[in-house]
Every structure is written in structure tokens, then in C-alpha cells.
PDB file of C-alpha atoms in Angstrom:
ATOM      1  CA  MET A1323       6.769 -64.869   8.772  1.00 74.00           C
ATOM      2  CA  ARG A1324       6.969 -61.138   9.132  1.00 78.00           C
ATOM      3  CA  SER A1325       7.004 -58.630  11.941  1.00 85.00           C
ATOM      4  CA  VAL A1326       3.912 -56.531  12.486  1.00 85.00           C
ATOM      5  CA  HIS A1327       3.336 -53.485  14.658  1.00 87.00           C
ATOM      6  CA  PHE A1328       2.216 -54.055  18.231  1.00 89.00           C
ATOM      7  CA  PRO A1329      -1.541 -53.240  18.391  1.00 92.00           C
ATOM      8  CA  GLN A1330      -2.540 -49.796  19.619  1.00 92.00           C
ATOM      9  CA  LEU A1331      -5.245 -50.216  22.259  1.00 96.00           C
ATOM     10  CA  ARG A1332      -8.398 -48.062  22.142  1.00 97.00           C
ATOM     11  CA  ALA A1333     -10.442 -47.300  25.259  1.00 98.00           C
ATOM     12  CA  ASP A1334     -13.082 -49.970  24.482  1.00 97.00           C
ATOM     13  CA  GLU A1335     -10.622 -52.719  23.532  1.00 97.00           C
ATOM     14  CA  VAL A1336      -8.936 -55.676  25.174  1.00 98.00           C
ATOM     15  CA  LEU A1337      -5.351 -56.650  24.310  1.00 98.00           C
ATOM     16  CA  ILE A1338      -5.127 -60.431  24.049  1.00 98.00           C
ATOM     17  CA  LYS A1339      -2.023 -62.589  24.114  1.00 98.00           C
ATOM     18  CA  VAL A1340      -3.076 -65.203  21.576  1.00 98.00           C
ATOM     19  CA  MET A1341      -2.557 -68.752  22.882  1.00 98.00           C
ATOM     20  CA  ALA A1342      -4.342 -70.839  20.218  1.00 97.00           C
ATOM     21  CA  VAL A1343      -5.806 -70.323  16.759  1.00 97.00           C
ATOM     22  CA  GLY A1344      -7.843 -72.795  14.755  1.00 93.00           C
ATOM     23  CA  VAL A1345      -7.324 -73.326  11.043  1.00 91.00           C
ATOM     24  CA  CYS A1346     -10.639 -72.870   9.289  1.00 88.00           C
ATOM     25  CA  GLY A1347     -11.645 -73.899   5.805  1.00 88.00           C
ATOM     26  CA  SER A1348     -11.765 -70.216   4.895  1.00 90.00           C
ATOM     27  CA  ASP A1349      -8.111 -69.842   5.926  1.00 91.00           C
ATOM     28  CA  VAL A1350      -7.172 -72.722   3.625  1.00 92.00           C
ATOM     29  CA  HIS A1351      -9.312 -71.290   0.833  1.00 91.00           C
ATOM     30  CA  TYR A1352      -7.713 -67.828   1.060  1.00 93.00           C
ATOM     31  CA  TYR A1353      -4.277 -69.450   1.148  1.00 92.00           C
ATOM     32  CA  GLU A1354      -4.881 -71.693  -1.865  1.00 94.00           C
ATOM     33  CA  HIS A1355      -7.161 -69.504  -4.019  1.00 94.00           C
ATOM     34  CA  GLY A1356      -6.668 -65.927  -2.771  1.00 93.00           C
ATOM     35  CA  ARG A1357     -10.362 -65.213  -2.572  1.00 93.00           C
ATOM     36  CA  ILE A1358     -13.763 -66.259  -1.297  1.00 93.00           C
ATOM     37  CA  GLY A1359     -16.580 -64.738  -3.322  1.00 92.00           C
ATOM     38  CA  ARG A1360     -16.229 -60.951  -3.359  1.00 92.00           C
ATOM     39  CA  TYR A1361     -13.426 -61.002  -0.762  1.00 93.00           C
ATOM     40  CA  VAL A1362     -10.132 -60.948  -2.644  1.00 95.00           C
ATOM     41  CA  VAL A1363      -6.671 -61.006  -1.067  1.00 95.00           C
ATOM     42  CA  GLU A1364      -4.910 -58.076  -2.748  1.00 94.00           C
ATOM     43  CA  LYS A1365      -2.060 -57.626  -0.262  1.00 93.00           C
ATOM     44  CA  PRO A1366      -0.478 -59.802   2.436  1.00 93.00           C
ATOM     45  CA  ILE A1367      -3.036 -60.828   5.041  1.00 93.00           C
ATOM     46  CA  ILE A1368      -2.753 -62.544   8.410  1.00 94.00           C
ATOM     47  CA  LEU A1369      -5.128 -65.496   8.547  1.00 95.00           C
ATOM     48  CA  GLY A1370      -6.875 -67.188  11.484  1.00 94.00           C
ATOM     49  CA  HIS A1371     -10.112 -66.111  13.123  1.00 91.00           C
ATOM     50  CA  GLU A1372     -10.975 -68.848  15.622  1.00 93.00           C
ATOM     51  CA  CYS A1373      -8.839 -67.875  18.595  1.00 96.00           C
ATOM     52  CA  ALA A1374      -8.434 -67.803  22.346  1.00 97.00           C
ATOM     53  CA  GLY A1375      -5.919 -66.318  24.721  1.00 98.00           C
ATOM     54  CA  ILE A1376      -5.138 -64.372  27.867  1.00 98.00           C
ATOM     55  CA  VAL A1377      -6.015 -60.735  28.498  1.00 98.00           C
ATOM     56  CA  ALA A1378      -2.726 -58.817  28.584  1.00 98.00           C
ATOM     57  CA  THR A1379      -4.218 -55.399  29.316  1.00 98.00           C
ATOM     58  CA  VAL A1380      -7.483 -53.499  28.901  1.00 98.00           C
ATOM     59  CA  GLY A1381      -8.509 -50.092  27.612  1.00 98.00           C
ATOM     60  CA  SER A1382      -9.704 -47.381  30.001  1.00 98.00           C
ATOM     61  CA  ALA A1383     -13.418 -47.977  29.226  1.00 98.00           C
ATOM     62  CA  VAL A1384     -13.305 -51.784  29.595  1.00 98.00           C
ATOM     63  CA  SER A1385     -15.253 -53.081  32.594  1.00 97.00           C
ATOM     64  CA  ARG A1386     -15.818 -56.829  32.047  1.00 97.00           C
ATOM     65  CA  PHE A1387     -12.214 -58.057  31.874  1.00 98.00           C
ATOM     66  CA  ARG A1388      -8.904 -57.655  33.639  1.00 97.00           C
ATOM     67  CA  GLU A1389      -5.339 -58.764  33.045  1.00 98.00           C
ATOM     68  CA  GLY A1390      -4.953 -62.544  33.212  1.00 98.00           C
ATOM     69  CA  ASP A1391      -8.530 -63.457  32.213  1.00 98.00           C
ATOM     70  CA  ARG A1392      -8.837 -66.414  29.844  1.00 98.00           C
ATOM     71  CA  VAL A1393     -10.946 -65.526  26.806  1.00 98.00           C
ATOM     72  CA  ALA A1394     -12.247 -66.597  23.407  1.00 96.00           C
ATOM     73  CA  VAL A1395     -12.880 -64.120  20.593  1.00 95.00           C
ATOM     74  CA  GLU A1396     -15.971 -63.610  18.446  1.00 92.00           C
ATOM     75  CA  PRO A1397     -14.338 -63.088  15.030  1.00 92.00           C
ATOM     76  CA  GLY A1398     -17.224 -61.183  13.427  1.00 90.00           C
ATOM     77  CA  VAL A1399     -16.748 -57.611  14.652  1.00 91.00           C
ATOM     78  CA  THR A1400     -20.070 -55.847  14.185  1.00 92.00           C
ATOM     79  CA  CYS A1401     -21.113 -52.200  14.246  1.00 92.00           C
ATOM     80  CA  GLY A1402     -23.174 -52.624  17.432  1.00 88.00           C
ATOM     81  CA  ARG A1403     -25.555 -49.875  16.294  1.00 91.00           C
ATOM     82  CA  CYS A1404     -27.768 -51.257  13.510  1.00 94.00           C
ATOM     83  CA  SER A1405     -31.188 -52.849  14.100  1.00 95.00           C
ATOM     84  CA  ALA A1406     -29.785 -56.380  13.701  1.00 93.00           C
ATOM     85  CA  CYS A1407     -27.145 -55.744  16.376  1.00 90.00           C
ATOM     86  CA  LYS A1408     -29.662 -54.142  18.735  1.00 91.00           C
ATOM     87  CA  GLU A1409     -32.006 -57.133  18.324  1.00 93.00           C
ATOM     88  CA  GLY A1410     -29.192 -59.515  19.267  1.00 86.00           C
ATOM     89  CA  ARG A1411     -28.923 -60.842  15.700  1.00 86.00           C
ATOM     90  CA  TYR A1412     -25.449 -59.460  15.157  1.00 83.00           C
ATOM     91  CA  ASN A1413     -24.657 -62.212  12.647  1.00 81.00           C
ATOM     92  CA  LEU A1414     -26.869 -60.210  10.263  1.00 90.00           C
ATOM     93  CA  CYS A1415     -25.039 -56.898  10.765  1.00 93.00           C
ATOM     94  CA  PRO A1416     -24.469 -55.383   7.295  1.00 93.00           C
ATOM     95  CA  ASP A1417     -21.233 -53.769   8.473  1.00 93.00           C
ATOM     96  CA  VAL A1418     -19.604 -56.828  10.059  1.00 92.00           C
ATOM     97  CA  GLN A1419     -15.854 -57.049   9.611  1.00 93.00           C
ATOM     98  CA  PHE A1420     -14.626 -60.596   9.982  1.00 92.00           C
ATOM     99  CA  LEU A1421     -11.132 -61.386  11.224  1.00 94.00           C
ATOM    100  CA  ALA A1422      -8.930 -62.850   8.469  1.00 94.00           C
ATOM    101  CA  THR A1423     -11.247 -61.626   5.711  1.00 93.00           C
ATOM    102  CA  PRO A1424      -9.811 -58.902   3.462  1.00 94.00           C
ATOM    103  CA  PRO A1425      -8.982 -56.220   4.376  1.00 92.00           C
ATOM    104  CA  VAL A1426      -8.996 -57.256   8.076  1.00 93.00           C
ATOM    105  CA  ASN A1427      -6.038 -59.196   9.475  1.00 94.00           C
ATOM    106  CA  GLY A1428      -6.589 -62.317  11.551  1.00 94.00           C
ATOM    107  CA  ALA A1429      -5.317 -63.895  14.739  1.00 95.00           C
ATOM    108  CA  PHE A1430      -2.097 -65.690  13.769  1.00 95.00           C
ATOM    109  CA  VAL A1431      -0.230 -63.069  15.796  1.00 96.00           C
ATOM    110  CA  GLN A1432       1.215 -62.887  19.291  1.00 96.00           C
ATOM    111  CA  TYR A1433      -1.078 -60.047  20.417  1.00 97.00           C
ATOM    112  CA  MET A1434      -4.342 -58.669  19.088  1.00 97.00           C
ATOM    113  CA  ALA A1435      -6.623 -55.826  20.137  1.00 97.00           C
ATOM    114  CA  ILE A1436     -10.376 -56.287  19.844  1.00 96.00           C
ATOM    115  CA  ARG A1437     -13.505 -54.613  21.238  1.00 95.00           C
ATOM    116  CA  GLU A1438     -14.560 -55.782  24.681  1.00 96.00           C
ATOM    117  CA  ASP A1439     -17.999 -56.914  23.479  1.00 92.00           C
ATOM    118  CA  MET A1440     -16.366 -59.357  21.042  1.00 93.00           C
ATOM    119  CA  VAL A1441     -14.543 -61.179  23.860  1.00 96.00           C
ATOM    120  CA  PHE A1442     -15.954 -63.946  26.066  1.00 95.00           C
ATOM    121  CA  ALA A1443     -14.575 -65.445  29.266  1.00 97.00           C
ATOM    122  CA  ILE A1444     -13.729 -69.151  29.198  1.00 96.00           C
ATOM    123  CA  PRO A1445     -13.575 -71.440  32.244  1.00 96.00           C
ATOM    124  CA  ASP A1446     -10.255 -72.712  33.584  1.00 96.00           C
ATOM    125  CA  HIS A1447     -11.072 -76.340  32.700  1.00 95.00           C
ATOM    126  CA  LEU A1448     -11.437 -75.478  28.982  1.00 95.00           C
ATOM    127  CA  SER A1449      -8.165 -75.537  27.046  1.00 96.00           C
ATOM    128  CA  PHE A1450      -7.338 -72.680  24.687  1.00 97.00           C
ATOM    129  CA  GLU A1451      -7.447 -75.165  21.805  1.00 96.00           C
ATOM    130  CA  GLU A1452     -10.955 -76.260  22.804  1.00 94.00           C
ATOM    131  CA  ALA A1453     -12.027 -72.634  23.128  1.00 95.00           C
ATOM    132  CA  THR A1454     -11.049 -71.977  19.504  1.00 94.00           C
ATOM    133  CA  LEU A1455     -13.863 -74.361  18.559  1.00 92.00           C
ATOM    134  CA  ASN A1456     -16.534 -72.070  20.075  1.00 87.00           C
ATOM    135  CA  GLU A1457     -17.118 -70.232  16.799  1.00 85.00           C
ATOM    136  CA  PRO A1458     -17.417 -73.248  14.458  1.00 86.00           C
ATOM    137  CA  PHE A1459     -19.462 -75.099  17.101  1.00 87.00           C
ATOM    138  CA  SER A1460     -21.917 -72.193  17.324  1.00 84.00           C
ATOM    139  CA  VAL A1461     -22.231 -72.203  13.516  1.00 83.00           C
ATOM    140  CA  GLY A1462     -23.108 -75.902  13.690  1.00 84.00           C
ATOM    141  CA  ILE A1463     -25.705 -75.299  16.416  1.00 86.00           C
ATOM    142  CA  HIS A1464     -27.256 -72.487  14.366  1.00 82.00           C
ATOM    143  CA  ALA A1465     -27.442 -74.749  11.285  1.00 84.00           C
ATOM    144  CA  ALA A1466     -28.991 -77.597  13.285  1.00 83.00           C
ATOM    145  CA  ARG A1467     -31.634 -75.273  14.714  1.00 83.00           C
ATOM    146  CA  ARG A1468     -32.520 -74.039  11.244  1.00 83.00           C
ATOM    147  CA  ARG A1469     -32.872 -77.572   9.859  1.00 78.00           C
ATOM    148  CA  PRO A1470     -32.757 -80.323  12.484  1.00 67.00           C
ATOM    149  CA  VAL A1471     -30.684 -83.321  11.437  1.00 65.00           C
ATOM    150  CA  CYS A1472     -33.296 -85.711  12.815  1.00 62.00           C
ATOM    151  CA  SER A1473     -36.274 -84.002  11.249  1.00 55.00           C
ATOM    152  CA  PRO A1474     -39.469 -86.056  11.422  1.00 57.00           C
ATOM    153  CA  ALA A1475     -40.103 -85.411   7.693  1.00 56.00           C
ATOM    154  CA  PRO A1476     -36.919 -85.449   5.613  1.00 55.00           C
ATOM    155  CA  PRO A1477     -37.149 -83.203   2.543  1.00 54.00           C
ATOM    156  CA  TRP A1478     -36.629 -86.105   0.109  1.00 51.00           C
ATOM    157  CA  ARG A1479     -40.021 -87.576   1.081  1.00 51.00           C
ATOM    158  CA  SER A1480     -41.749 -84.835  -0.858  1.00 50.00           C
ATOM    159  CA  TRP A1481     -39.703 -85.358  -4.035  1.00 49.00           C
ATOM    160  CA  GLY A1482     -41.849 -86.983  -6.736  1.00 49.00           C
ATOM    161  CA  TRP A1483     -39.288 -89.538  -7.886  1.00 47.00           C
ATOM    162  CA  VAL A1484     -38.991 -90.912  -4.361  1.00 47.00           C
ATOM    163  CA  ARG A1485     -42.757 -91.455  -4.023  1.00 48.00           C
ATOM    164  CA  SER A1486     -43.085 -92.905  -7.521  1.00 49.00           C
ATOM    165  CA  GLY A1487     -40.253 -95.370  -7.008  1.00 50.00           C
ATOM    166  CA  SER A1488     -38.203 -94.028  -9.930  1.00 50.00           C
ATOM    167  CA  TRP A1489     -35.033 -93.764  -7.860  1.00 48.00           C
ATOM    168  CA  PRO A1490     -32.365 -91.938  -9.975  1.00 49.00           C
ATOM    169  CA  TRP A1491     -29.341 -93.809  -8.513  1.00 50.00           C
ATOM    170  CA  PRO A1492     -28.435 -97.490  -8.373  1.00 51.00           C
ATOM    171  CA  ARG A1493     -30.168 -99.111  -5.437  1.00 50.00           C
ATOM    172  CA  PRO A1494     -27.938-100.616  -2.742  1.00 50.00           C
ATOM    173  CA  ASN A1495     -27.713-104.419  -2.748  1.00 51.00           C
ATOM    174  CA  ARG A1496     -27.735-106.611   0.374  1.00 55.00           C
ATOM    175  CA  SER A1497     -24.074-105.709   1.128  1.00 51.00           C
ATOM    176  CA  GLY A1498     -24.980-102.006   1.169  1.00 48.00           C
ATOM    177  CA  ARG A1499     -23.071-101.277  -2.052  1.00 52.00           C
ATOM    178  CA  ALA A1500     -24.658 -99.736  -5.126  1.00 48.00           C
ATOM    179  CA  GLY A1501     -25.700-102.223  -7.757  1.00 49.00           C
ATOM    180  CA  SER A1502     -28.365-104.803  -8.467  1.00 46.00           C
ATOM    181  CA  SER A1503     -30.159-106.301  -5.493  1.00 42.00           C
TER     182      SER A1503
END
């Protein structure tokens, strides 16, 4: 643990008292390996990007939130100006800066400042811990929409060895285990 400076709030930002942070596979990967692809941890970094909390204060230009609001954070902070952002496809923003991805610190802190448009209100019945699952849940929904799990034509049906019967693995026997039937 180390002490960090209290965040300086800009006019378009919300100061959040962090109440819960999820531990993502990327957090574990950075911790164990110090890198993911081209993103290399070269100095101490604060991990955690799936988070939720309470609005502590707001910048002078913030209009959607007020002190005490319960919120979840979108961890991919985009430019908001490129064509992808303007089309509502901000996940494709070439200038996205992701929380807990070098050189950006993450949410395992007591307070964090983030742009108002990266913050979303959560209902009172949703726990902060549940709200941290918004980001990974949305990734799962996006993946399912791109390739439905219950597709009427699974991709393996078009593979030649499946049609020809030359199955490359041991076939399951009556007990469901691999081996002779």
C-alpha cells in the first residue's frame, strides 16, 4: 500500500468515493506478468477498472450528477471527438485510455476523478459489488451478439472432417468419456 495524492477535480469531472472494485483477469495478468501485449508496467500502477461508488462532489460543468448519487464507472475513457465516439461506438475510439492499463492508474483507491460522461447512475437495489459487474457483463453481451451461443448453424458443421466422419479426437463412449464406444 502507498499513499497517493487526492485527485484534482476538473470542471467536467465527478469525484467518486470508491465503494467496490472487481478483480479482472487483466489485473491478475498485470500483477503476475507485468504486461499485456504492448502495454507494459514500467512503474508502480494502481490496478482495478471495474468499479462503483458514491459521488463525493462534482465539477462546475457537471449537470447529470450530484453529491450522494450511486454510480458505476465506464473504465474506457475515450476522446469523445472522433468519428467512432460520435457514432456511439466509443469502444472503437483510437485514443481510449483504459483504467488500470499503463500508464493510467486504476480504481483501487479511496477516491477517483473521472469525466461525467464515463459515469452511470445505478439503482438503489443494486449493490456496489453487483454494479462492478456492469463492464464485464456488457462485454459478454457484445460477444454474444457478435456470435450467438445458440446459433442455428454451429461453425463446426462446415468443417470437412466433421462431414466426412474423420473426427480428429477420440469419440465419447456411452459414459460420456473419451475412448472406444
